[in-house]
mmCIF file of C-alpha atoms in Angstrom:
data_model
loop_
_atom_site.group_PDB
_atom_site.id
_atom_site.type_symbol
_atom_site.label_atom_id
_atom_site.label_comp_id
_atom_site.label_asym_id
_atom_site.label_seq_id
_atom_site.Cartn_x
_atom_site.Cartn_y
_atom_site.Cartn_z
ATOM 1 C CA MET A 1 80.037 104.737 48.087
ATOM 2 C CA THR A 2 79.942 107.308 50.906
ATOM 3 C CA SER A 3 82.409 107.371 53.787
ATOM 4 C CA VAL A 4 79.479 106.365 56.113
ATOM 5 C CA ARG A 5 78.591 103.328 54.020
ATOM 6 C CA ARG A 6 82.230 102.345 53.704
ATOM 7 C CA ALA A 7 82.444 102.541 57.460
ATOM 8 C CA ALA A 8 79.333 100.353 57.846
ATOM 9 C CA ALA A 9 80.485 97.885 55.331
ATOM 10 C CA LEU A 10 83.933 97.650 57.118
ATOM 11 C CA LEU A 11 82.234 97.161 60.506
ATOM 12 C CA VAL A 12 79.930 94.478 59.150
ATOM 13 C CA ALA A 13 82.925 92.675 57.650
ATOM 14 C CA SER A 14 84.675 92.749 61.028
ATOM 15 C CA LEU A 15 81.732 91.343 62.787
ATOM 16 C CA LEU A 16 81.685 88.473 60.274
ATOM 17 C CA VAL A 17 85.285 87.758 60.770
ATOM 18 C CA LEU A 18 84.869 87.855 64.650
ATOM 19 C CA ALA A 19 81.890 85.512 64.340
ATOM 20 C CA ALA A 20 83.866 83.046 62.297
ATOM 21 C CA ALA A 21 86.844 83.279 64.727
ATOM 22 C CA ALA A 22 84.632 82.625 67.769
ATOM 23 C CA GLU A 23 83.003 79.730 65.955
ATOM 24 C CA ALA A 24 86.500 78.278 65.179
ATOM 25 C CA HIS A 25 87.577 78.479 68.696
ATOM 26 C CA ALA A 26 84.264 77.526 70.395
ATOM 27 C CA ALA A 27 84.941 75.229 73.443
ATOM 28 C CA GLY A 28 82.989 72.487 75.221
ATOM 29 C CA TYR A 29 82.904 71.513 78.714
ATOM 30 C CA ARG A 30 83.546 68.189 80.390
ATOM 31 C CA TYR A 31 80.697 67.480 82.807
ATOM 32 C CA TRP A 32 77.852 65.135 83.998
ATOM 33 C CA SER A 33 74.575 65.880 82.115
ATOM 34 C CA PHE A 34 71.251 64.890 83.602
ATOM 35 C CA TRP A 35 68.367 63.352 81.794
ATOM 36 C CA ASP A 36 64.771 62.329 82.304
ATOM 37 C CA ARG A 37 63.288 59.251 80.600
ATOM 38 C CA SER A 38 59.876 59.515 79.079
ATOM 39 C CA GLY A 39 58.622 56.380 77.335
ATOM 40 C CA ASP A 40 61.663 55.249 75.083
ATOM 41 C CA ARG A 41 63.146 58.660 74.829
ATOM 42 C CA TRP A 42 65.668 60.704 76.951
ATOM 43 C CA THR A 43 65.142 64.296 77.402
ATOM 44 C CA TYR A 44 67.533 66.840 78.782
ATOM 45 C CA ALA A 45 66.432 67.668 82.174
ATOM 46 C CA THR A 46 65.094 71.263 82.741
ATOM 47 C CA GLN A 47 66.191 71.398 86.417
ATOM 48 C CA GLY A 48 69.034 70.049 88.441
ATOM 49 C CA PRO A 49 69.034 66.690 90.321
ATOM 50 C CA ALA A 50 68.739 68.523 93.710
ATOM 51 C CA ALA A 51 65.503 70.155 92.521
ATOM 52 C CA GLU A 52 64.066 67.327 90.557
ATOM 53 C CA ARG A 53 61.624 65.118 92.635
ATOM 54 C CA PRO A 54 60.818 61.960 90.543
ATOM 55 C CA ASP A 55 57.808 59.772 91.040
ATOM 56 C CA ASP A 56 57.866 56.134 92.020
ATOM 57 C CA GLY A 57 58.759 54.270 88.862
ATOM 58 C CA SER A 58 60.760 56.988 87.237
ATOM 59 C CA VAL A 59 63.882 56.393 85.117
ATOM 60 C CA GLN A 60 66.610 59.130 85.158
ATOM 61 C CA GLY A 61 70.094 59.125 83.585
ATOM 62 C CA PHE A 62 73.494 60.737 83.880
ATOM 63 C CA ARG A 63 76.193 60.914 81.193
ATOM 64 C CA PHE A 64 79.734 62.089 81.468
ATOM 65 C CA ALA A 65 81.034 63.700 78.242
ATOM 66 C CA VAL A 66 82.410 66.862 76.620
ATOM 67 C CA SER A 67 79.391 69.007 75.337
ATOM 68 C CA ALA A 68 79.006 72.530 74.250
ATOM 69 C CA ASP A 69 75.433 72.833 75.436
ATOM 70 C CA SER A 70 72.242 70.850 75.829
ATOM 71 C CA SER A 71 71.770 70.453 72.192
ATOM 72 C CA ASP A 72 75.257 68.984 71.695
ATOM 73 C CA ALA A 73 75.072 66.695 74.826
ATOM 74 C CA ASN A 74 75.292 62.903 74.531
ATOM 75 C CA ARG A 75 72.441 60.796 75.913
ATOM 76 C CA PRO A 76 73.005 57.947 78.418
ATOM 77 C CA ARG A 77 73.612 54.606 76.571
ATOM 78 C CA GLY A 78 72.256 51.101 77.388
ATOM 79 C CA ALA A 79 69.009 49.649 78.675
ATOM 80 C CA ALA A 80 66.795 52.054 80.496
ATOM 81 C CA ASP A 81 63.709 49.970 81.427
ATOM 82 C CA PHE A 82 62.350 50.441 85.044
ATOM 83 C CA GLY A 83 61.068 46.898 85.252
ATOM 84 C CA SER A 84 64.514 45.391 84.489
ATOM 85 C CA ILE A 85 66.652 47.893 86.505
ATOM 86 C CA CYS A 86 64.441 47.554 89.626
ATOM 87 C CA ALA A 87 63.448 43.914 89.278
ATOM 88 C CA LYS A 88 65.394 42.958 92.290
ATOM 89 C CA THR A 89 64.314 45.818 94.454
ATOM 90 C CA PRO A 90 60.733 45.041 95.569
ATOM 91 C CA ALA A 91 58.296 47.953 96.348
ATOM 92 C CA LYS A 92 58.025 48.859 100.031
ATOM 93 C CA ALA A 93 55.403 50.898 101.745
ATOM 94 C CA GLY A 94 56.553 54.490 102.549
ATOM 95 C CA THR A 95 59.205 54.516 100.002
ATOM 96 C CA LYS A 96 59.688 54.948 96.326
ATOM 97 C CA ARG A 97 61.962 53.386 93.622
ATOM 98 C CA VAL A 98 64.025 55.395 91.029
ATOM 99 C CA ALA A 99 65.842 53.637 88.459
ATOM 100 C CA LEU A 100 69.204 55.344 87.529
ATOM 101 C CA VAL A 101 71.356 54.884 84.463
ATOM 102 C CA LEU A 102 74.928 55.910 84.970
ATOM 103 C CA ASP A 103 76.896 56.315 81.791
ATOM 104 C CA PHE A 104 80.510 57.259 82.597
ATOM 105 C CA GLY A 105 81.351 58.015 78.945
ATOM 106 C CA THR A 106 84.122 57.136 76.719
ATOM 107 C CA SER A 107 88.025 57.319 76.998
ATOM 108 C CA ALA A 108 87.827 60.123 74.593
ATOM 109 C CA ASP A 109 85.808 62.185 77.025
ATOM 110 C CA ALA A 110 87.782 61.182 80.145
ATOM 111 C CA PRO A 111 90.114 63.549 81.865
ATOM 112 C CA SER A 112 93.872 62.913 81.200
ATOM 113 C CA GLY A 113 95.056 59.882 83.069
ATOM 114 C CA GLU A 114 91.599 58.633 83.938
ATOM 115 C CA THR A 115 89.746 55.544 82.616
ATOM 116 C CA PRO A 116 85.905 55.747 82.736
ATOM 117 C CA PRO A 117 84.167 52.814 84.649
ATOM 118 C CA ALA A 118 81.754 50.569 82.859
ATOM 119 C CA ALA A 119 78.241 51.961 82.554
ATOM 120 C CA ARG A 120 75.851 50.623 85.235
ATOM 121 C CA THR A 121 72.138 50.864 86.231
ATOM 122 C CA VAL A 122 71.030 51.038 89.845
ATOM 123 C CA CYS A 123 67.691 51.102 91.716
ATOM 124 C CA ALA A 124 67.479 53.515 94.530
ATOM 125 C CA ARG A 125 64.749 53.108 97.256
ATOM 126 C CA VAL A 126 64.329 56.270 98.964
ATOM 127 C CA SER A 127 61.626 58.362 100.847
ATOM 128 C CA PRO A 128 58.629 59.411 98.819
ATOM 129 C CA ASP A 129 59.780 63.185 98.777
ATOM 130 C CA ALA A 130 63.393 62.422 97.942
ATOM 131 C CA SER A 131 65.138 64.405 95.218
ATOM 132 C CA THR A 132 67.157 62.639 92.316
ATOM 133 C CA ALA A 133 70.418 63.828 94.105
ATOM 134 C CA GLU A 134 69.270 61.896 97.171
ATOM 135 C CA ALA A 135 68.511 58.885 95.184
ATOM 136 C CA LEU A 136 72.005 59.263 93.560
ATOM 137 C CA ALA A 137 73.586 59.672 96.871
ATOM 138 C CA GLU A 138 71.856 56.576 98.124
ATOM 139 C CA ALA A 139 73.023 54.320 95.210
ATOM 140 C CA ALA A 140 76.243 55.802 93.657
ATOM 141 C CA LYS A 141 78.502 57.080 96.434
ATOM 142 C CA PRO A 142 80.870 58.920 96.608
ATOM 143 C CA LEU A 143 79.597 62.042 94.872
ATOM 144 C CA ARG A 144 81.526 65.190 94.576
ATOM 145 C CA TYR A 145 80.166 68.755 94.174
ATOM 146 C CA ASP A 146 81.917 72.128 93.726
ATOM 147 C CA SER A 147 81.317 75.269 95.799
ATOM 148 C CA ASN A 148 78.509 76.208 93.330
ATOM 149 C CA ALA A 149 76.679 72.817 93.885
ATOM 150 C CA LEU A 150 77.596 71.608 90.478
ATOM 151 C CA LEU A 151 77.748 67.772 90.376
ATOM 152 C CA CYS A 152 81.423 66.934 89.643
ATOM 153 C CA ALA A 153 81.725 63.167 90.186
ATOM 154 C CA ILE A 154 79.508 60.150 90.501
ATOM 155 C CA ALA A 155 80.900 56.946 92.252
ATOM 156 C CA GLY A 156 84.049 58.813 92.533
ATOM 157 C CA TYR A 157 84.521 59.551 88.797
ATOM 158 C CA PRO A 158 86.237 61.627 87.769
ATOM 159 C CA ALA A 159 88.711 61.886 90.578
ATOM 160 C CA ARG A 160 89.346 65.543 89.823
ATOM 161 C CA GLY A 161 88.093 68.389 87.701
ATOM 162 C CA CYS A 162 84.602 69.855 87.518
ATOM 163 C CA GLY A 163 82.976 71.228 84.322
ATOM 164 C CA GLU A 164 86.343 72.402 82.964
ATOM 165 C CA GLN A 165 86.451 74.082 79.445
ATOM 166 C CA VAL A 166 87.859 72.008 76.754
ATOM 167 C CA ALA A 167 89.301 73.574 73.617
ATOM 168 C CA ALA A 168 87.631 72.873 70.373
ATOM 169 C CA ASP A 169 90.702 71.004 69.019
ATOM 170 C CA ASP A 170 90.574 68.657 72.021
ATOM 171 C CA LYS A 171 86.866 67.955 71.900
ATOM 172 C CA PRO A 172 86.045 64.319 70.862
ATOM 173 C CA SER A 173 84.624 64.278 67.298
ATOM 174 C CA ARG A 174 81.091 63.010 66.902
ATOM 175 C CA LYS A 175 78.156 63.466 64.567
ATOM 176 C CA ALA A 176 76.708 66.965 64.525
ATOM 177 C CA ALA A 177 73.771 67.220 66.968
ATOM 178 C CA PRO A 178 70.632 69.030 65.804
ATOM 179 C CA LYS A 179 70.749 72.631 67.335
ATOM 180 C CA ASP A 180 68.092 74.094 69.482
ATOM 181 C CA ASP A 181 66.193 77.379 68.952
ATOM 182 C CA GLY A 182 68.031 79.286 71.693
ATOM 183 C CA PRO A 183 70.307 82.228 71.341
ATOM 184 C CA SER A 184 73.510 81.877 69.335
ATOM 185 C CA LEU A 185 76.285 83.842 67.942
ATOM 186 C CA GLY A 186 74.061 84.627 64.924
ATOM 187 C CA LEU A 187 71.709 86.673 67.125
ATOM 188 C CA PRO A 188 74.111 89.286 68.471
ATOM 189 C CA LEU A 189 75.826 89.435 65.128
ATOM 190 C CA GLY A 190 72.442 90.146 63.528
ATOM 191 C CA ILE A 191 71.661 92.742 66.006
ATOM 192 C CA GLY A 192 75.174 94.457 65.316
ATOM 193 C CA VAL A 193 74.442 94.490 61.678
ATOM 194 C CA VAL A 194 71.043 96.097 62.082
ATOM 195 C CA ALA A 195 72.517 98.753 64.518
ATOM 196 C CA VAL A 196 75.376 99.432 61.969
ATOM 197 C CA LEU A 197 72.918 99.869 59.033
ATOM 198 C CA GLY A 198 70.536 101.850 61.127
ATOM 199 C CA GLY A 199 73.299 104.271 62.105
ATOM 200 C CA ALA A 200 74.334 104.662 58.444
ATOM 201 C CA ALA A 201 70.799 105.511 57.391
ATOM 202 C CA PHE A 202 70.407 107.972 60.213
ATOM 203 C CA TRP A 203 73.646 109.869 59.275
ATOM 204 C CA GLN A 204 72.686 109.810 55.573
ATOM 205 C CA ALA A 205 69.289 111.429 56.504
ATOM 206 C CA ARG A 206 70.942 114.035 58.622
ATOM 207 C CA ARG A 207 73.426 114.928 55.863
ATOM 208 C CA ARG A 208 70.533 115.455 53.352
ATOM 209 C CA ARG A 209 68.741 117.755 55.888
ATOM 210 C CA ASN A 210 71.877 119.697 56.429
ATOM 211 C CA ALA A 211 72.829 119.946 52.627
#
């Protein structure tokens, strides 16, 4: 094996070790995730509650948990039927009704020293152009946001913290969630390997030309 090939092999091995180490120390984040309800399924929202403007009769959910990303996030639990949630909130001209499912998570996901409230459902009656954030503010005060407009607390929970990182060893165990097709560590690792092998081929060709 030439010195160039040995160097390439060593670098590839180093990349694999770094990838394994990064995976082993991967962290999640403790935060409120936001969900849209379509039929009988929850879908991770593609925009934030301040930008989402639900139609009358919509069902939307929030779940507090430790998650690595959208593919790892836990869905809201419990009933999520608009007719049931808003049964006692009659329609009113010039307004819309939005059913909200608020899942405060489990004790395993709770910040140290805090106990999650019981899950609840609420029906917010708001103006026709109101956002989900406005509906939430109407039905689940107090809310808390950080300086970057990240939703930190619903109905005062949690009392402190906002999207903080949680070490892998401290992350609550749960069944593995199906992964999405987005970028992962494998992508930069693959690019690194291609770059190394391409460089090795270039130097081999150059040596042959100069021989």
